Coordinates of C-alpha atoms in Angstrom, one line a residue:
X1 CA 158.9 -2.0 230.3
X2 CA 157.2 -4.2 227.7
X3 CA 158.1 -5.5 224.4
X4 CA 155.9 -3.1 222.4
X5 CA 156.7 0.2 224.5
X6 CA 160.1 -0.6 223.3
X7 CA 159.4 -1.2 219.8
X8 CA 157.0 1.7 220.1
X9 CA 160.0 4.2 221.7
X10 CA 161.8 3.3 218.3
X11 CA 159.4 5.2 216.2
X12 CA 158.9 8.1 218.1
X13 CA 160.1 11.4 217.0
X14 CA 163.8 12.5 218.0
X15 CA 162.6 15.4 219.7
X16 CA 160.2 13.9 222.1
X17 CA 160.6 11.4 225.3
X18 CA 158.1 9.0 226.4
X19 CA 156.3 9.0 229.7
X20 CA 155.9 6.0 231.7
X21 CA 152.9 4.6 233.6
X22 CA 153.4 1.2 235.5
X23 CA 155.4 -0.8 233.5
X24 CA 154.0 -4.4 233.1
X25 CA 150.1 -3.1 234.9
X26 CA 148.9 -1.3 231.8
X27 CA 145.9 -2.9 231.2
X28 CA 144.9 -1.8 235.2
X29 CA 145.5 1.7 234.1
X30 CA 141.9 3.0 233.5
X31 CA 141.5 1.5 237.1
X32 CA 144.8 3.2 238.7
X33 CA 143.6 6.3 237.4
X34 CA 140.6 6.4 239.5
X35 CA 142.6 6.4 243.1
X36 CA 145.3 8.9 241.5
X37 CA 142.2 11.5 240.2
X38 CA 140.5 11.1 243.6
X39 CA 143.7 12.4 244.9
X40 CA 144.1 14.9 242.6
X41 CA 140.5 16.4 243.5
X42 CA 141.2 16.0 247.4
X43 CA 144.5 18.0 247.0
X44 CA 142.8 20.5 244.3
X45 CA 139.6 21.1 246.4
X46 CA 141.8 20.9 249.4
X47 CA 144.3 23.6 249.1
X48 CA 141.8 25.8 247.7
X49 CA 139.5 26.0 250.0
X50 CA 142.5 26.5 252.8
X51 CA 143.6 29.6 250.6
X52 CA 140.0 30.8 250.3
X53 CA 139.1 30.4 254.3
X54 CA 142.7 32.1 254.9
X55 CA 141.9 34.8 252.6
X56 CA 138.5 35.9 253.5
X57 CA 138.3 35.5 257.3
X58 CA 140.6 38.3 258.4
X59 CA 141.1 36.9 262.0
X60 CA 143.5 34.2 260.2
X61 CA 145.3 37.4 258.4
X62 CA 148.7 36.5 261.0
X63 CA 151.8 35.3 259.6
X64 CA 151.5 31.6 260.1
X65 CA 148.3 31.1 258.2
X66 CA 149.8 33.7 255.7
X67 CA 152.7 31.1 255.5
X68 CA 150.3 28.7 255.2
X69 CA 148.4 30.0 252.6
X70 CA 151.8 30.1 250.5
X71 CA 152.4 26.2 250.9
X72 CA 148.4 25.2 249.9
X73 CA 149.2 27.5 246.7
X74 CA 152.3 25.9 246.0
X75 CA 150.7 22.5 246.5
X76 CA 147.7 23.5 244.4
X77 CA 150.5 24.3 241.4
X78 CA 152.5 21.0 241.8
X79 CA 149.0 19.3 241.6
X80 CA 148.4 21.2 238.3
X81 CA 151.8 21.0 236.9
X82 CA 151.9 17.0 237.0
X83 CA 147.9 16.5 236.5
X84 CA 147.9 16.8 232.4
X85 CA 151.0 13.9 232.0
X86 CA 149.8 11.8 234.4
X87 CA 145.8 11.2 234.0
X88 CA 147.1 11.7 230.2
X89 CA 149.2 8.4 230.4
X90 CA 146.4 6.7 232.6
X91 CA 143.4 8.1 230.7
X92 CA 144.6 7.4 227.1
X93 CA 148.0 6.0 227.1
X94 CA 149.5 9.4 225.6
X95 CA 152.8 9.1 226.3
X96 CA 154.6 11.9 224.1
X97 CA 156.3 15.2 225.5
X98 CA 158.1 16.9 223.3
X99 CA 161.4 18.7 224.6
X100 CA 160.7 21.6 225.5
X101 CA 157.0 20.6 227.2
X102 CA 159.5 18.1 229.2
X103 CA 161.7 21.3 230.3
X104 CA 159.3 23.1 231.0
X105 CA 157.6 21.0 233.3
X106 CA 160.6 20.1 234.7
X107 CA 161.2 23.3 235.6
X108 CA 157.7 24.2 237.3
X109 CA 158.3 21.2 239.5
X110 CA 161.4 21.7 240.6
X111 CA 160.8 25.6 241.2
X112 CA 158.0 24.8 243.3
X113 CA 159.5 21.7 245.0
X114 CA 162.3 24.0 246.1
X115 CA 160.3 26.9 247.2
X116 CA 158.1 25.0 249.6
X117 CA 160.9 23.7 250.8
X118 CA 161.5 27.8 251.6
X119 CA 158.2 28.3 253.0
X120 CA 158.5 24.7 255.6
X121 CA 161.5 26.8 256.9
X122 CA 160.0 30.0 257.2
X123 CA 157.1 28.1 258.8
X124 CA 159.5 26.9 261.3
X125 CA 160.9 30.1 261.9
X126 CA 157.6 31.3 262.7
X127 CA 157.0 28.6 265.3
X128 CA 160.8 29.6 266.7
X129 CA 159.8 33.1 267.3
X130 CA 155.6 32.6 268.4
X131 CA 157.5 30.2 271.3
X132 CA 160.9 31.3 272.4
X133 CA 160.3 34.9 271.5
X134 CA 156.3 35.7 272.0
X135 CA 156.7 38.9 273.1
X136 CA 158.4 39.8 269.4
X137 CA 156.5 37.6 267.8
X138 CA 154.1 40.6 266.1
X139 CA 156.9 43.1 265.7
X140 CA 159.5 40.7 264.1
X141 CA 157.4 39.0 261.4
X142 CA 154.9 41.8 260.1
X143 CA 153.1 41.3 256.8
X144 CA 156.2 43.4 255.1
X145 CA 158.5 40.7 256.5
X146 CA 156.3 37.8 255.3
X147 CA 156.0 39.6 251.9
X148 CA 159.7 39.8 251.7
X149 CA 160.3 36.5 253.1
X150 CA 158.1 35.1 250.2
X151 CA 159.5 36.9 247.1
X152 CA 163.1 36.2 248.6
X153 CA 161.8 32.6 248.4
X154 CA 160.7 32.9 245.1
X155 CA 163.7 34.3 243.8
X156 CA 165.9 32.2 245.1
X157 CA 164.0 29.0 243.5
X158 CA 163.8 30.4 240.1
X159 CA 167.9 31.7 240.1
X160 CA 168.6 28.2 240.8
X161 CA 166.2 26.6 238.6
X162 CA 166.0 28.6 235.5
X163 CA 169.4 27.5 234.0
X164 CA 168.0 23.7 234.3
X165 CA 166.2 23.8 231.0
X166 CA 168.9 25.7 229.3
X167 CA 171.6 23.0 230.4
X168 CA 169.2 20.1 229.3
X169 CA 168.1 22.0 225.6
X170 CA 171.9 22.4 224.5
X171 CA 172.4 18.4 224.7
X172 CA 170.8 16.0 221.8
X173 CA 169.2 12.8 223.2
X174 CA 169.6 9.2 221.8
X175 CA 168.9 5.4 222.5
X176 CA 165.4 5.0 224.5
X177 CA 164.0 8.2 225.3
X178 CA 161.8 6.6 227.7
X179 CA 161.3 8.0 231.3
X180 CA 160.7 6.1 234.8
X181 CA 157.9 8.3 235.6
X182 CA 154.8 10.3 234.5
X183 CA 156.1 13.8 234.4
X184 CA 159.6 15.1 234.4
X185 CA 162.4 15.3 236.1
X186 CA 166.2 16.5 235.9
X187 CA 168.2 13.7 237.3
X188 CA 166.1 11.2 234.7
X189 CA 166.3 13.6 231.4
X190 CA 169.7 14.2 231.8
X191 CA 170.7 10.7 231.7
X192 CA 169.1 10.3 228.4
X193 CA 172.1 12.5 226.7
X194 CA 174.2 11.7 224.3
X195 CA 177.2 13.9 225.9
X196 CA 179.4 14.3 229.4
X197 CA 176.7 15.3 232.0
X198 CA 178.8 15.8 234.6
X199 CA 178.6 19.8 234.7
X200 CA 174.6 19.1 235.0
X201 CA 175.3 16.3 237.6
X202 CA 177.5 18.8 239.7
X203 CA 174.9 22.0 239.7
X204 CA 171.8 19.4 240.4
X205 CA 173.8 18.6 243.4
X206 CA 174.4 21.8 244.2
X207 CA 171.0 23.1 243.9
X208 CA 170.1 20.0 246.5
X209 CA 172.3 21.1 249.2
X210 CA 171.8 24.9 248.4
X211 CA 168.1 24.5 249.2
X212 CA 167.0 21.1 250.5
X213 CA 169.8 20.5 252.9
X214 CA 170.3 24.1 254.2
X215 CA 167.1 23.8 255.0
X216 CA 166.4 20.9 256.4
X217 CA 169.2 21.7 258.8
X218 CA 168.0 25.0 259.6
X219 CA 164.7 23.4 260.4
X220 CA 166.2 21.2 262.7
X221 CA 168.3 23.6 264.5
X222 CA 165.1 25.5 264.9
X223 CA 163.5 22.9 266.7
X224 CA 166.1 22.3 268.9
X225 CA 165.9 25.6 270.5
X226 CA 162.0 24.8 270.7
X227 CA 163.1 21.8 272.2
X228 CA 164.8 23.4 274.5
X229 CA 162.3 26.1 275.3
X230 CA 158.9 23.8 276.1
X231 CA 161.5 21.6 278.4
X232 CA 162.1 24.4 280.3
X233 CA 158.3 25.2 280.5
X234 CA 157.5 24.2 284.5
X235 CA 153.8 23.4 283.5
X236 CA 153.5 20.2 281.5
X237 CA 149.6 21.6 280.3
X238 CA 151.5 24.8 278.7
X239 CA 154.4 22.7 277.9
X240 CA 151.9 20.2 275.5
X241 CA 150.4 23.5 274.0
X242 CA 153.2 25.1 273.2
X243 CA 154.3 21.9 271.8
X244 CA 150.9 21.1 269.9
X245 CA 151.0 24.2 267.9
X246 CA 154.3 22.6 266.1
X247 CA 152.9 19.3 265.6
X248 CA 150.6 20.3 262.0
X249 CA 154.0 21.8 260.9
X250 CA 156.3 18.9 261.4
X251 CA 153.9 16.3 259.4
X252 CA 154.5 19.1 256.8
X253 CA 158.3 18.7 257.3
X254 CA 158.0 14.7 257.1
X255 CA 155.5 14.5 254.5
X256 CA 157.7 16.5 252.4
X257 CA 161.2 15.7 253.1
X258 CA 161.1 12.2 253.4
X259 CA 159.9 11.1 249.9
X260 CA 162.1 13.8 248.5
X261 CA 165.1 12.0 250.1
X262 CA 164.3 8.7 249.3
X263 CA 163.6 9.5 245.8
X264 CA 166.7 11.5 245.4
X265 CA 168.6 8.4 246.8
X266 CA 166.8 6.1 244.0
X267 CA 167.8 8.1 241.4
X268 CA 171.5 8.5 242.0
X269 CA 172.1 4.8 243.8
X270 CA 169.1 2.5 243.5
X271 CA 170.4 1.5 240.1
X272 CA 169.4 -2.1 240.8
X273 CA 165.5 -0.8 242.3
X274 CA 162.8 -2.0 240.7
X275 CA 160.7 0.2 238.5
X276 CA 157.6 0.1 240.7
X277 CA 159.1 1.3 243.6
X278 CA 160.7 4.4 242.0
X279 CA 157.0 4.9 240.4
X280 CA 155.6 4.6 244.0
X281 CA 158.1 6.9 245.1
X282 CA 157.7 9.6 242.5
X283 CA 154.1 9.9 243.1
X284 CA 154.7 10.1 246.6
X285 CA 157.2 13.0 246.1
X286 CA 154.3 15.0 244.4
X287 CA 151.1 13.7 245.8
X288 CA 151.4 13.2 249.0
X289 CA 152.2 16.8 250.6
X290 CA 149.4 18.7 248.7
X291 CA 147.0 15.7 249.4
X292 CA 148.0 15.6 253.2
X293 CA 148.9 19.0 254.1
X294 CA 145.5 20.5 253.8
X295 CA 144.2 17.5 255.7
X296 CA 146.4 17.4 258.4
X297 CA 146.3 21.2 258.8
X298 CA 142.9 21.0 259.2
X299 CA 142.5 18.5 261.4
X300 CA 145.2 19.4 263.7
X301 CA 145.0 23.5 263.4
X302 CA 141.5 24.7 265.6
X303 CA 141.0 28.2 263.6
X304 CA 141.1 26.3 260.1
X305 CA 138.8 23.3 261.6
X306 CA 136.0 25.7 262.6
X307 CA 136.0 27.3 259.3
X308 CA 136.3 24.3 257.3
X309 CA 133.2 23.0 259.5
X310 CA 131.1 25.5 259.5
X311 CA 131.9 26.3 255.8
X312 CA 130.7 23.0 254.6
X313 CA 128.1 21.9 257.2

């Protein structure tokens, strides 16, 4: 952070934060911005057009595309919840979000981050049943099943997420108000209190391992029995298939999980890591999936490669 960003955070009103860019690359930031709205378009036009393709070709009306339909239009909204902040700050260097802007954003991103976490392990649910239980496969997950499966999702995100902003409002904020990245996030807002966060420390934790790790686990015990049911495939063709179809789906899984991790870990350890890094690592936390996820899907997934093809060619 520069001299003048700190003289500059002095002035501000008390009831707004300041954004960050790149600290100390400023005067590149009409050039960053050009790579970050590229990406921005890609996972815009991206996740749209997946959603579109899913919903008007009615031989892709089966559970997995319906699944993932849900995680392009999740994608699509963390695209447009972070869009305004960031090509705001790398556009025209406005920095300012007032309070409640900040907890509301907050709250979007975290709401969504936590639902697609959901839909990744109803995803891999759906690959659990289409290989170890094929013959079930149709009755078990029916569109009444996927539709409850989705609003259970839903509700779950927002129970957990809605006190967030409520915790965050009741505290008042002094010293620098400034912010690591270019949007908001709990574990960096709450820090800029004036008062014992502990109680928000706790539930942020909470809501972590409520979500993120239950699910990652559950993910991974559902590959296992996959695992375990291609191995005992005796044809290594059918065995590569079967396996093939879960490939698309565990990109999703890494593309998602792994900056999410490593950011979380920044935030509560990496003290000592340098500002660019946990910039780097924010925007691949929230670019990165809705960019790649609509690629990869449609390079590794035959049905959504035809469409896409012969939509656009």
């Amino acid at each position: 952070m520069t001299l003048g960003s700190l003289g500059n955070s002095s002035s501000i009103s008390s009831s707004t934060f300041l954004l960050s860019g790149i600290s100390g690359l400023e005067h590149m930031h009409t050039w960053i911005s050009i790579p970050l709205c590229f990406m921005y378009l890609v996972s815009i036009l991206g996740n749209c057009t997946i959603v579109f393709i899913i919903k008007t070709e009615r031989s892709l009306h089966e559970p997995m595309y319906l699944f993932l339909s849900m995680l392009a239009l999740i994608d699509l909204g963390l695209s447009l919840c972070t869009l305004p902040t960031v090509l705001g700050i790398f556009w025209v260097g406005a920095r300012e979000i007032s309070h409640d802007a900040c907890f509301a954003q907050l709250f979007f991103i975290h709401c969504l981050s936590f639902l697609e976490s959901s839909v990744l392990l109803s995803m891999a649910f759906d690959r659990f049943v289409a290989i170890c239980r094929p013959l079930h496969y149709a009755s078990i997950l029916t569109n009444t099943v996927i539709g409850r499966i989705g609003l259970v999702s839903l509700g779950r995100s927002i129970a957990l997420i809605f006190p967030l902003p409520f915790m965050l409002k009741r505290f008042s904020y002094c010293g620098s108000p400034v912010l690591s990245h270019s949007y908001c996030l709990h574990q960096e807002v709450m820090k800029l209190a004036c008062a014992d966060i502990k109680a928000n420390s706790i539930y942020g934790m909470f809501v972590i391992v409520s979500t993120v790790g239950i699910d990652s686990l559950l993910i991974l015990f559902s590959y296992s029995l996959i695992l375990r049911t291609v191995l005992s495939i005796a044809s290594r063709a059918e065995r590569l298939k079967a396996f093939n179809t879960c490939v698309s789906h565990i990109c999703a899984v890494l593309l998602f999980y792994t900056p999410m991790i490593g950011l979380s870990v920044i935030h509560r350890f990496g003290k000592q890591v340098p500002h660019l890094v946990q910039v780097v690592m924010g925007f691949m936390y929230l670019l990165f999936p809705p960019v790649m996820n609509p690629i990869v899907y449609s390079v590794k997934t035959k049905q959504i490669r035809d469409r896409v093809t012969h939509a656009f060619c």
